Amino acid sequence: MSSLTHASPPPAPTHVDRKELDRLVALQRAAFRAEGDPSADVRRHRVDRLLLAVLDAADEIADALAEDYGRRPATLTKATELLVLIEEAAHLRDNLGEWMKPTPVDGPVPAFVQHKPLGVVGVVTAWNFPVGLAVQPALDALAAGNRVIMKFTDVHLRTGEVFARAVAKYLREDEVAVVCGDVETAREFADLHLDKIIFTGSPAVGKLVAAAAGANLVPVTLELGGKNPVVVAPDADLQLAAHRIATTRMLNGGQVCLCPDYVFVPRSRAEEFTAALQAELAGLFPTYADNPAAVPLVNERNFDRVLGLIEDAVEKGARRITPIAEEPSRADRFIPPTLLLDVPAEARIEREEVFGPVLTIHVYDDVAEPISYIADRPSPLAAYWYGEDSDDFHRFLQRTTSGGVTRNDGLLHHSVDAPFGGVGNSGTGAYSGKAGFDEFSHRRPVAAQPGPSGTTDIIVGAPLLDPAVKFGIDQAISGTAADIRARLGL
């Protein structure tokens, strides 16, 4: 039985050649320079038009993504790809005028920081939420006064065509342009002489994008993933934790960069927690492959990769629990929700991000154990804690690093008015709201000299030989050193 709903074969990916990509960059750069820094009203108008473009095409986008995935509920697409953009755009419109104002600099001379748009920003979107992850940073970049070229993922070709038409209906290509194209197009896109690139995807591909952009000294913002941990504290509400961990893991079939990958639970409560998690998963999906609320793995390559992680762990001694009595279906790309216990350290799933409906459960005797385990590994995009606002929680905050932290829920830190981004292996830079405005702006200091002497007057030429100048500099150095020694008790 096949549960996928492809009405027709997907279109073949086409190649967009370098000449066309360079043309778009040159077109947008010329328009940017001719316009100068756009006014707040112009920026708001562009933000509104980009948002309206995708809202008007909401049904088409949902239908196209359902076809590209094979099956995906329209409500999920509209909530996660489009609804989240409404609040973002409103926040930008309401505040960008204030953010654009020069920021005064305290000091002995008049000075301020000017917030300048960078120019032409490239956005490389991911396949799991291809519209939302293209539009949100694009809105931030437009609010900061830039032009934008988006490279849409080659995984969802039908959606890319719908999205490109929708954007072109409301924005000129010298304002915002959408490039579809194949994998080679994406490689050439990363090599363009842009003023900034933001890439969302895996750490492995992020390294390639950063290397290509670095060859041209193009700055990059990388929004990557990683193995997101959960610590269930001894004082946690196990039923609440099981419910929210289950729903967070299963969002979009587990294909979310913020999904939890593994859970640490106290040994004394492990059996109770595992049973509660099984019950929650079975309650969410009494059946899976024929359940219209379930989302398949995006393609056969990812199906094989996730199934391979499970099989590797089991072969090396892990215990597999499937709360739903179904077998994986390669034809339909469905793997039923899977729990893995007693996973040995050498299993691949201990190192590789899952990006699927699989969760590993570890036990601990002392909360120091999961804290040490997390701290010793590459920094994830998200970390989760279930339990009270305790000393243990604050020790967790102090001794681990992640892009963000949520306590007693999933994804919540991504929905508040705060920077969203990773650290180390999970990314660099951040966007969303004010953080996005800053990420796509150049903060240029501007200063004026009101006094009779210039900054370099005493350090060029004859003044360098003046004993008074030498004495003043030596006194500043020795006096400061003496103050530091006194503070240190030396």
Short mmCIF file of C-alpha atoms in Angstrom, two decimals:
data_model
loop_
_atom_site.label_atom_id
_atom_site.label_comp_id
_atom_site.label_asym_id
_atom_site.label_seq_id
_atom_site.Cartn_x
_atom_site.Cartn_y
_atom_site.Cartn_z
CA MET A 1 0.00 0.00 0.00
CA SER A 2 1.38 3.44 -0.90
CA SER A 3 0.26 6.42 1.10
CA LEU A 4 2.14 9.09 -0.83
CA THR A 5 0.15 11.47 -2.96
CA HIS A 6 2.30 12.48 -5.91
CA ALA A 7 -0.15 13.46 -8.65
CA SER A 8 2.63 13.61 -11.25
CA PRO A 9 6.39 13.17 -11.40
CA PRO A 10 8.32 16.17 -10.04
CA PRO A 11 9.88 18.48 -12.59
CA ALA A 12 13.54 17.85 -13.30
CA PRO A 13 15.89 20.33 -11.60
CA THR A 14 17.30 22.85 -14.03
CA HIS A 15 20.65 24.57 -13.90
CA VAL A 16 20.82 28.33 -13.54
CA ASP A 17 24.15 29.31 -15.05
CA ARG A 18 26.71 31.63 -13.48
CA LYS A 19 26.05 34.34 -16.05
CA GLU A 20 22.43 34.62 -14.89
CA LEU A 21 23.43 34.62 -11.21
CA ASP A 22 25.99 37.36 -11.82
CA ARG A 23 23.37 39.34 -13.73
CA LEU A 24 21.03 39.29 -10.74
CA VAL A 25 23.78 40.40 -8.37
CA ALA A 26 24.84 43.23 -10.67
CA LEU A 27 21.21 44.30 -11.20
CA GLN A 28 20.48 44.43 -7.48
CA ARG A 29 23.77 46.12 -6.63
CA ALA A 30 23.17 48.82 -9.23
CA ALA A 31 19.66 49.42 -7.88
CA PHE A 32 20.97 49.51 -4.31
CA ARG A 33 23.62 52.09 -5.14
CA ALA A 34 21.24 54.22 -7.18
CA GLU A 35 18.69 54.32 -4.37
CA GLY A 36 21.03 54.88 -1.44
CA ASP A 37 19.91 53.90 2.03
CA PRO A 38 16.15 53.33 1.68
CA SER A 39 13.75 55.15 3.94
CA ALA A 40 11.77 53.43 6.67
CA ASP A 41 8.62 53.65 4.56
CA VAL A 42 10.30 51.99 1.58
CA ARG A 43 11.57 49.19 3.80
CA ARG A 44 8.14 48.66 5.35
CA HIS A 45 6.60 48.54 1.87
CA ARG A 46 9.01 45.79 0.79
CA VAL A 47 8.44 43.82 3.98
CA ASP A 48 4.68 44.04 3.44
CA ARG A 49 4.90 43.00 -0.20
CA LEU A 50 7.09 39.96 0.53
CA LEU A 51 4.75 38.84 3.31
CA LEU A 52 1.69 39.38 1.13
CA ALA A 53 3.29 37.38 -1.69
CA VAL A 54 3.44 34.21 0.40
CA LEU A 55 0.16 34.76 2.25
CA ASP A 56 -1.72 35.18 -1.04
CA ALA A 57 -0.16 31.93 -2.27
CA ALA A 58 -0.77 30.02 0.97
CA ASP A 59 -2.98 27.33 -0.54
CA GLU A 60 -0.74 26.86 -3.56
CA ILE A 61 2.34 26.60 -1.35
CA ALA A 62 0.65 24.07 0.96
CA ASP A 63 -0.50 21.97 -1.99
CA ALA A 64 2.91 22.06 -3.66
CA LEU A 65 4.74 21.08 -0.47
CA ALA A 66 2.29 18.22 0.09
CA GLU A 67 3.17 16.96 -3.38
CA ASP A 68 6.90 17.46 -2.90
CA TYR A 69 6.96 15.70 0.47
CA GLY A 70 4.53 13.06 -0.74
CA ARG A 71 2.18 14.02 2.06
CA ARG A 72 2.14 16.95 4.45
CA PRO A 73 -0.89 18.44 6.21
CA ALA A 74 -1.78 21.89 4.86
CA THR A 75 -2.37 23.15 8.40
CA LEU A 76 1.19 22.20 9.38
CA THR A 77 2.61 24.04 6.38
CA LYS A 78 0.55 27.16 6.98
CA ALA A 79 1.36 27.24 10.69
CA THR A 80 5.09 26.59 10.46
CA GLU A 81 5.93 28.22 7.13
CA LEU A 82 3.57 31.21 6.99
CA LEU A 83 1.86 32.02 10.28
CA VAL A 84 5.21 32.54 12.02
CA LEU A 85 6.10 35.22 9.46
CA ILE A 86 3.18 37.46 10.37
CA GLU A 87 4.47 38.32 13.83
CA GLU A 88 8.02 38.70 12.53
CA ALA A 89 6.96 41.18 9.85
CA ALA A 90 4.80 43.15 12.29
CA HIS A 91 7.68 43.43 14.74
CA LEU A 92 9.99 44.66 12.00
CA ARG A 93 7.49 47.22 10.68
CA ASP A 94 6.79 48.59 14.14
CA ASN A 95 10.42 48.97 15.19
CA LEU A 96 12.69 49.43 12.19
CA GLY A 97 12.29 53.22 12.25
CA GLU A 98 13.72 53.33 15.78
CA TRP A 99 16.44 50.81 14.96
CA MET A 100 17.56 52.91 11.98
CA LYS A 101 18.33 55.94 14.14
CA PRO A 102 22.02 56.63 14.81
CA THR A 103 23.16 55.37 18.21
CA PRO A 104 25.06 57.98 20.26
CA VAL A 105 28.51 57.00 21.52
CA ASP A 106 29.58 58.18 24.96
CA GLY A 107 33.02 59.75 25.08
CA PRO A 108 35.08 62.94 24.91
CA VAL A 109 34.13 63.77 21.29
CA PRO A 110 30.81 63.80 19.44
CA ALA A 111 30.26 60.37 17.87
CA PHE A 112 27.50 58.03 16.79
CA VAL A 113 27.03 54.66 15.13
CA GLN A 114 25.23 54.63 11.79
CA HIS A 115 23.26 51.52 10.81
CA LYS A 116 24.04 50.95 7.14
CA PRO A 117 22.51 48.27 4.90
CA LEU A 118 25.09 45.85 3.55
CA GLY A 119 23.83 45.75 -0.03
CA VAL A 120 22.88 42.44 -1.68
CA VAL A 121 22.12 39.55 0.69
CA GLY A 122 21.97 35.93 -0.45
CA VAL A 123 19.61 33.56 1.38
CA VAL A 124 20.13 29.80 0.93
CA THR A 125 17.07 27.99 2.28
CA ALA A 126 16.71 24.50 3.75
CA TRP A 127 14.30 21.80 2.59
CA ASN A 128 12.49 21.08 5.86
CA PHE A 129 10.72 24.48 6.05
CA PRO A 130 11.74 25.90 2.67
CA VAL A 131 9.40 28.89 2.52
CA GLY A 132 9.61 30.04 6.13
CA LEU A 133 13.40 29.65 6.28
CA ALA A 134 13.73 31.69 3.08
CA VAL A 135 11.31 34.46 3.92
CA GLN A 136 12.11 35.14 7.59
CA PRO A 137 15.76 36.15 7.06
CA ALA A 138 14.74 37.92 3.85
CA LEU A 139 12.27 40.05 5.85
CA ASP A 140 15.05 40.93 8.30
CA ALA A 141 17.39 41.82 5.44
CA LEU A 142 14.76 44.03 3.77
CA ALA A 143 14.07 45.78 7.07
CA ALA A 144 17.79 46.52 7.28
CA GLY A 145 17.62 48.15 3.84
CA ASN A 146 19.13 45.43 1.65
CA ARG A 147 18.22 43.74 -1.63
CA VAL A 148 17.79 39.96 -1.46
CA ILE A 149 18.42 36.96 -3.72
CA MET A 150 17.03 33.66 -2.42
CA LYS A 151 18.35 30.28 -3.54
CA PHE A 152 15.43 27.91 -3.07
CA THR A 153 16.15 24.29 -2.23
CA ASP A 154 16.35 21.83 -5.14
CA VAL A 155 14.55 19.20 -3.02
CA HIS A 156 11.09 20.78 -3.46
CA LEU A 157 10.87 21.75 -7.12
CA ARG A 158 7.11 22.23 -7.34
CA THR A 159 7.14 24.48 -4.29
CA GLY A 160 10.07 26.44 -5.70
CA GLU A 161 8.13 27.25 -8.85
CA VAL A 162 5.08 28.39 -6.87
CA PHE A 163 7.21 30.45 -4.51
CA ALA A 164 9.16 32.14 -7.30
CA ARG A 165 5.95 33.14 -9.11
CA ALA A 166 4.41 34.46 -5.89
CA VAL A 167 7.41 36.65 -5.07
CA ALA A 168 7.72 37.96 -8.64
CA LYS A 169 4.09 39.06 -8.52
CA TYR A 170 4.78 41.60 -5.77
CA LEU A 171 8.49 42.48 -5.97
CA ARG A 172 10.79 43.46 -8.82
CA GLU A 173 13.81 41.24 -9.29
CA ASP A 174 16.09 44.18 -8.44
CA GLU A 175 14.43 44.15 -4.98
CA VAL A 176 13.95 40.43 -4.26
CA ALA A 177 14.73 37.58 -6.63
CA VAL A 178 14.20 33.83 -6.29
CA VAL A 179 16.60 31.35 -7.89
CA CYS A 180 15.61 27.70 -8.09
CA GLY A 181 18.05 25.43 -9.90
CA ASP A 182 19.99 22.28 -9.14
CA VAL A 183 22.78 21.40 -6.70
CA GLU A 184 25.41 22.89 -9.00
CA THR A 185 23.43 26.14 -9.01
CA ALA A 186 23.65 26.16 -5.20
CA ARG A 187 27.42 25.67 -5.35
CA GLU A 188 27.81 28.58 -7.75
CA PHE A 189 25.45 30.70 -5.64
CA ALA A 190 27.78 30.29 -2.63
CA ASP A 191 30.64 31.60 -4.80
CA LEU A 192 28.89 34.85 -5.75
CA HIS A 193 30.31 38.24 -4.80
CA LEU A 194 27.47 39.06 -2.43
CA ASP A 195 27.58 41.31 0.62
CA LYS A 196 26.31 38.59 2.97
CA ILE A 197 25.10 34.99 2.76
CA ILE A 198 22.83 33.30 5.25
CA PHE A 199 22.66 29.52 4.93
CA THR A 200 20.34 27.15 6.76
CA GLY A 201 21.16 23.46 6.63
CA SER A 202 23.56 20.81 7.88
CA PRO A 203 27.00 21.47 9.39
CA ALA A 204 28.61 19.47 6.56
CA VAL A 205 27.11 21.67 3.83
CA GLY A 206 27.60 24.77 5.98
CA LYS A 207 31.36 24.16 5.89
CA LEU A 208 31.27 24.11 2.09
CA VAL A 209 29.24 27.32 1.91
CA ALA A 210 31.55 29.07 4.37
CA ALA A 211 34.63 27.98 2.42
CA ALA A 212 33.21 29.16 -0.90
CA ALA A 213 32.07 32.48 0.54
CA GLY A 214 35.34 32.93 2.42
CA ALA A 215 37.30 32.79 -0.83
CA ASN A 216 35.52 36.05 -1.76
CA LEU A 217 35.58 37.47 1.80
CA VAL A 218 31.80 37.33 1.86
CA PRO A 219 30.58 37.17 5.48
CA VAL A 220 28.26 34.30 6.33
CA THR A 221 25.55 33.57 8.84
CA LEU A 222 25.21 29.82 9.34
CA GLU A 223 22.07 28.32 10.87
CA LEU A 224 22.92 24.66 11.32
CA GLY A 225 21.75 21.82 13.52
CA GLY A 226 23.34 19.30 15.82
CA LYS A 227 22.38 16.76 18.41
CA ASN A 228 19.98 18.61 20.68
CA PRO A 229 19.92 17.18 24.23
CA VAL A 230 17.16 16.97 26.81
CA VAL A 231 17.79 16.61 30.52
CA VAL A 232 14.85 15.37 32.58
CA ALA A 233 15.71 16.48 36.09
CA PRO A 234 14.89 14.44 39.20
CA ASP A 235 12.19 17.01 40.11
CA ALA A 236 10.57 17.02 36.64
CA ASP A 237 6.92 16.31 35.96
CA LEU A 238 7.42 13.09 33.97
CA GLN A 239 4.04 13.13 32.25
CA LEU A 240 4.48 16.72 31.10
CA ALA A 241 8.03 15.98 29.96
CA ALA A 242 6.99 12.86 28.04
CA HIS A 243 4.16 14.69 26.27
CA ARG A 244 6.17 17.72 25.22
CA ILE A 245 9.26 15.75 24.24
CA ALA A 246 7.10 13.48 22.08
CA THR A 247 5.40 16.35 20.26
CA THR A 248 8.67 18.23 19.77
CA ARG A 249 10.43 15.16 18.42
CA MET A 250 7.61 14.32 16.01
CA LEU A 251 7.05 17.80 14.56
CA ASN A 252 7.31 17.54 10.76
CA GLY A 253 8.19 13.86 11.14
CA GLY A 254 11.18 14.77 13.29
CA GLN A 255 12.70 16.86 10.49
CA VAL A 256 13.37 20.05 12.45
CA CYS A 257 16.76 21.44 13.44
CA LEU A 258 15.41 22.12 16.94
CA CYS A 259 14.06 18.61 17.58
CA PRO A 260 15.53 16.76 20.59
CA ASP A 261 17.91 13.97 19.59
CA TYR A 262 18.51 12.31 22.94
CA VAL A 263 17.15 12.40 26.49
CA PHE A 264 18.88 11.93 29.83
CA VAL A 265 16.54 10.67 32.56
CA PRO A 266 17.31 9.61 36.16
CA ARG A 267 17.95 5.88 36.35
CA SER A 268 15.33 5.51 39.08
CA ARG A 269 12.64 7.01 36.81
CA ALA A 270 13.77 5.64 33.45
CA GLU A 271 11.22 2.83 33.24
CA GLU A 272 8.35 5.15 34.16
CA PHE A 273 9.52 7.81 31.70
CA THR A 274 9.97 5.35 28.84
CA ALA A 275 6.47 3.96 29.39
CA ALA A 276 5.01 7.47 29.46
CA LEU A 277 6.86 8.40 26.27
CA GLN A 278 5.61 5.24 24.53
CA ALA A 279 2.05 6.06 25.53
CA GLU A 280 2.37 9.65 24.28
CA LEU A 281 3.74 8.58 20.90
CA ALA A 282 1.04 5.95 20.48
CA GLY A 283 -1.58 8.52 21.44
CA LEU A 284 -0.28 11.02 18.87
CA PHE A 285 -0.22 8.40 16.11
CA PRO A 286 -2.37 5.30 16.73
CA THR A 287 -1.29 4.37 13.21
CA TYR A 288 1.51 5.97 11.27
CA ALA A 289 1.95 5.18 7.58
CA ASP A 290 -1.76 5.71 6.79
CA ASN A 291 -2.20 8.59 9.25
CA PRO A 292 -2.89 11.86 7.39
CA ALA A 293 -1.23 13.83 10.21
CA ALA A 294 2.09 11.99 9.79
CA VAL A 295 4.86 13.44 7.62
CA PRO A 296 7.15 11.08 5.67
CA LEU A 297 10.91 11.34 5.44
CA VAL A 298 11.60 13.84 2.69
CA ASN A 299 13.22 11.43 0.19
CA GLU A 300 14.66 7.94 -0.10
CA ARG A 301 18.19 9.08 0.72
CA ASN A 302 17.08 10.45 4.09
CA PHE A 303 14.86 7.41 4.73
CA ASP A 304 17.85 5.12 4.19
CA ARG A 305 20.09 7.33 6.32
CA VAL A 306 17.72 7.38 9.34
CA LEU A 307 16.95 3.67 9.08
CA GLY A 308 20.68 3.02 8.83
CA LEU A 309 21.28 4.87 12.10
CA ILE A 310 18.66 2.71 13.85
CA GLU A 311 19.99 -0.55 12.42
CA ASP A 312 23.59 0.35 13.25
CA ALA A 313 22.66 1.07 16.87
CA VAL A 314 20.69 -2.19 17.21
CA GLU A 315 23.50 -4.22 15.64
CA LYS A 316 25.86 -2.76 18.24
CA GLY A 317 23.63 -3.71 21.15
CA ALA A 318 20.95 -1.03 21.49
CA ARG A 319 17.40 -1.94 22.43
CA ARG A 320 14.72 -0.70 20.03
CA ILE A 321 11.16 0.14 21.10
CA THR A 322 8.49 1.00 18.54
CA PRO A 323 5.30 2.21 20.26
CA ILE A 324 3.36 1.77 17.01
CA ALA A 325 3.29 -1.78 15.66
CA GLU A 326 4.39 -1.01 12.11
CA GLU A 327 7.47 -1.77 10.07
CA PRO A 328 9.43 0.89 8.17
CA SER A 329 8.21 1.37 4.60
CA ARG A 330 10.81 2.49 2.10
CA ALA A 331 8.18 2.87 -0.63
CA ASP A 332 6.27 5.37 1.50
CA ARG A 333 9.35 6.72 3.33
CA PHE A 334 7.77 6.15 6.76
CA ILE A 335 9.69 5.00 9.83
CA PRO A 336 7.38 4.64 12.84
CA PRO A 337 8.42 6.56 15.97
CA THR A 338 11.36 4.73 17.48
CA LEU A 339 13.01 4.80 20.91
CA LEU A 340 16.55 3.49 21.40
CA LEU A 341 17.88 2.47 24.82
CA ASP A 342 21.26 1.14 25.96
CA VAL A 343 22.94 2.69 22.93
CA PRO A 344 26.70 2.07 22.94
CA ALA A 345 29.09 4.99 22.50
CA GLU A 346 30.41 3.62 19.22
CA ALA A 347 27.00 3.71 17.51
CA ARG A 348 26.80 6.29 14.71
CA ILE A 349 23.61 7.78 16.16
CA GLU A 350 25.66 8.98 19.13
CA ARG A 351 27.50 11.37 16.79
CA GLU A 352 25.19 12.07 13.84
CA GLU A 353 22.10 14.27 13.87
CA VAL A 354 19.00 12.12 13.35
CA PHE A 355 16.51 14.44 11.58
CA GLY A 356 13.80 11.82 11.82
CA PRO A 357 11.31 10.19 14.24
CA VAL A 358 13.92 8.58 16.49
CA LEU A 359 14.87 9.39 20.09
CA THR A 360 17.70 7.95 22.17
CA ILE A 361 17.25 7.55 25.93
CA HIS A 362 20.19 7.60 28.37
CA VAL A 363 20.07 7.14 32.13
CA TYR A 364 22.07 8.94 34.81
CA ASP A 365 22.66 8.71 38.54
CA ASP A 366 23.89 12.25 39.14
CA VAL A 367 22.93 15.36 37.16
CA ALA A 368 26.63 16.12 36.71
CA GLU A 369 26.77 13.20 34.25
CA PRO A 370 24.52 14.64 31.51
CA ILE A 371 26.01 18.11 32.02
CA SER A 372 29.49 16.72 31.45
CA TYR A 373 28.31 14.62 28.48
CA ILE A 374 26.75 17.65 26.75
CA ALA A 375 29.66 19.96 27.52
CA ASP A 376 32.16 17.50 26.03
CA ARG A 377 30.38 17.42 22.64
CA PRO A 378 29.87 19.92 19.80
CA SER A 379 27.49 22.71 20.83
CA PRO A 380 23.92 21.98 19.65
CA LEU A 381 21.39 24.45 18.30
CA ALA A 382 19.02 23.81 21.23
CA ALA A 383 19.16 22.30 24.70
CA TYR A 384 16.14 21.38 26.81
CA TRP A 385 15.65 21.00 30.56
CA TYR A 386 12.57 19.59 32.25
CA GLY A 387 12.34 20.43 35.92
CA GLU A 388 12.32 23.33 38.34
CA ASP A 389 14.34 26.55 38.18
CA SER A 390 16.85 24.96 40.53
CA ASP A 391 20.56 25.11 41.31
CA ASP A 392 20.97 22.10 39.01
CA PHE A 393 19.34 24.02 36.16
CA HIS A 394 21.62 27.00 36.69
CA ARG A 395 24.63 24.68 36.80
CA PHE A 396 23.40 23.30 33.46
CA LEU A 397 23.22 26.86 32.06
CA GLN A 398 26.70 27.71 33.33
CA ARG A 399 28.51 24.60 32.15
CA THR A 400 26.93 23.82 28.77
CA THR A 401 26.74 25.84 25.56
CA SER A 402 24.01 25.78 22.93
CA GLY A 403 22.28 28.12 20.52
CA GLY A 404 19.35 28.45 22.92
CA VAL A 405 17.71 26.81 25.93
CA THR A 406 14.08 26.05 26.75
CA ARG A 407 12.88 24.78 30.11
CA ASN A 408 9.75 22.63 30.35
CA ASP A 409 8.86 22.90 26.66
CA GLY A 410 10.22 22.54 23.15
CA LEU A 411 11.15 25.26 20.61
CA LEU A 412 9.98 28.04 22.96
CA HIS A 413 13.24 30.03 22.88
CA HIS A 414 12.82 30.32 19.10
CA SER A 415 9.41 31.99 19.47
CA VAL A 416 10.40 34.79 21.86
CA ASP A 417 11.77 38.19 20.81
CA ALA A 418 15.42 37.16 21.04
CA PRO A 419 18.29 36.29 18.69
CA PHE A 420 17.96 32.91 17.00
CA GLY A 421 21.16 31.17 16.00
CA GLY A 422 23.71 28.53 16.81
CA VAL A 423 27.21 28.48 18.23
CA GLY A 424 30.23 26.56 17.02
CA ASN A 425 29.12 23.42 15.22
CA SER A 426 25.48 24.57 15.22
CA GLY A 427 26.14 27.85 13.47
CA THR A 428 27.38 31.39 13.66
CA GLY A 429 25.45 34.64 13.76
CA ALA A 430 21.79 35.12 14.62
CA TYR A 431 18.66 36.67 13.19
CA SER A 432 14.99 37.39 13.97
CA GLY A 433 13.73 40.85 14.87
CA LYS A 434 16.35 43.30 16.13
CA ALA A 435 19.03 40.62 15.92
CA GLY A 436 18.17 40.13 12.24
CA PHE A 437 18.23 43.87 11.59
CA ASP A 438 21.69 44.02 13.16
CA GLU A 439 22.90 40.89 11.37
CA PHE A 440 22.18 42.45 7.97
CA SER A 441 23.47 45.91 8.85
CA HIS A 442 26.92 47.43 9.04
CA ARG A 443 27.36 49.43 12.22
CA ARG A 444 29.54 52.33 11.05
CA PRO A 445 31.04 54.65 13.68
CA VAL A 446 31.07 58.35 12.84
CA ALA A 447 33.10 60.80 14.98
CA ALA A 448 33.93 64.52 14.85
CA GLN A 449 36.93 66.31 16.38
CA PRO A 450 35.88 69.51 18.17
CA GLY A 451 39.28 70.31 19.74
CA PRO A 452 42.37 72.10 18.42
CA SER A 453 44.58 68.97 18.39
CA GLY A 454 44.25 65.97 16.10
CA THR A 455 44.37 62.36 17.23
CA THR A 456 47.83 61.72 15.76
CA ASP A 457 49.41 65.09 16.56
CA ILE A 458 51.59 63.83 19.42
CA ILE A 459 52.64 60.49 17.92
CA VAL A 460 54.06 61.64 14.59
CA GLY A 461 57.32 63.57 14.06
CA ALA A 462 59.05 65.77 16.66
CA PRO A 463 56.46 65.28 19.48
CA LEU A 464 57.62 61.65 19.75
CA LEU A 465 60.99 62.99 20.99
CA ASP A 466 59.47 65.31 23.59
CA PRO A 467 60.40 64.13 27.13
CA ALA A 468 56.98 65.24 28.42
CA VAL A 469 55.19 63.02 25.91
CA LYS A 470 57.43 60.07 26.76
CA PHE A 471 56.87 60.63 30.48
CA GLY A 472 53.08 60.84 30.10
CA ILE A 473 52.86 57.57 28.13
CA ASP A 474 55.19 55.71 30.52
CA GLN A 475 53.23 56.96 33.52
CA ALA A 476 49.93 55.75 32.02
CA ILE A 477 51.38 52.29 31.44
CA SER A 478 53.11 51.88 34.79
CA GLY A 479 50.21 53.40 36.74
CA THR A 480 47.70 51.02 35.19
CA ALA A 481 49.96 48.03 35.82
CA ALA A 482 50.26 49.07 39.48
CA ASP A 483 46.46 49.28 39.80
CA ILE A 484 46.06 45.77 38.39
CA ARG A 485 48.70 44.33 40.74
CA ALA A 486 46.89 45.91 43.66
CA ARG A 487 43.56 44.35 42.61
CA LEU A 488 45.21 40.95 42.23
CA GLY A 489 47.03 41.25 45.55
CA LEU A 490 50.43 40.83 43.88
#
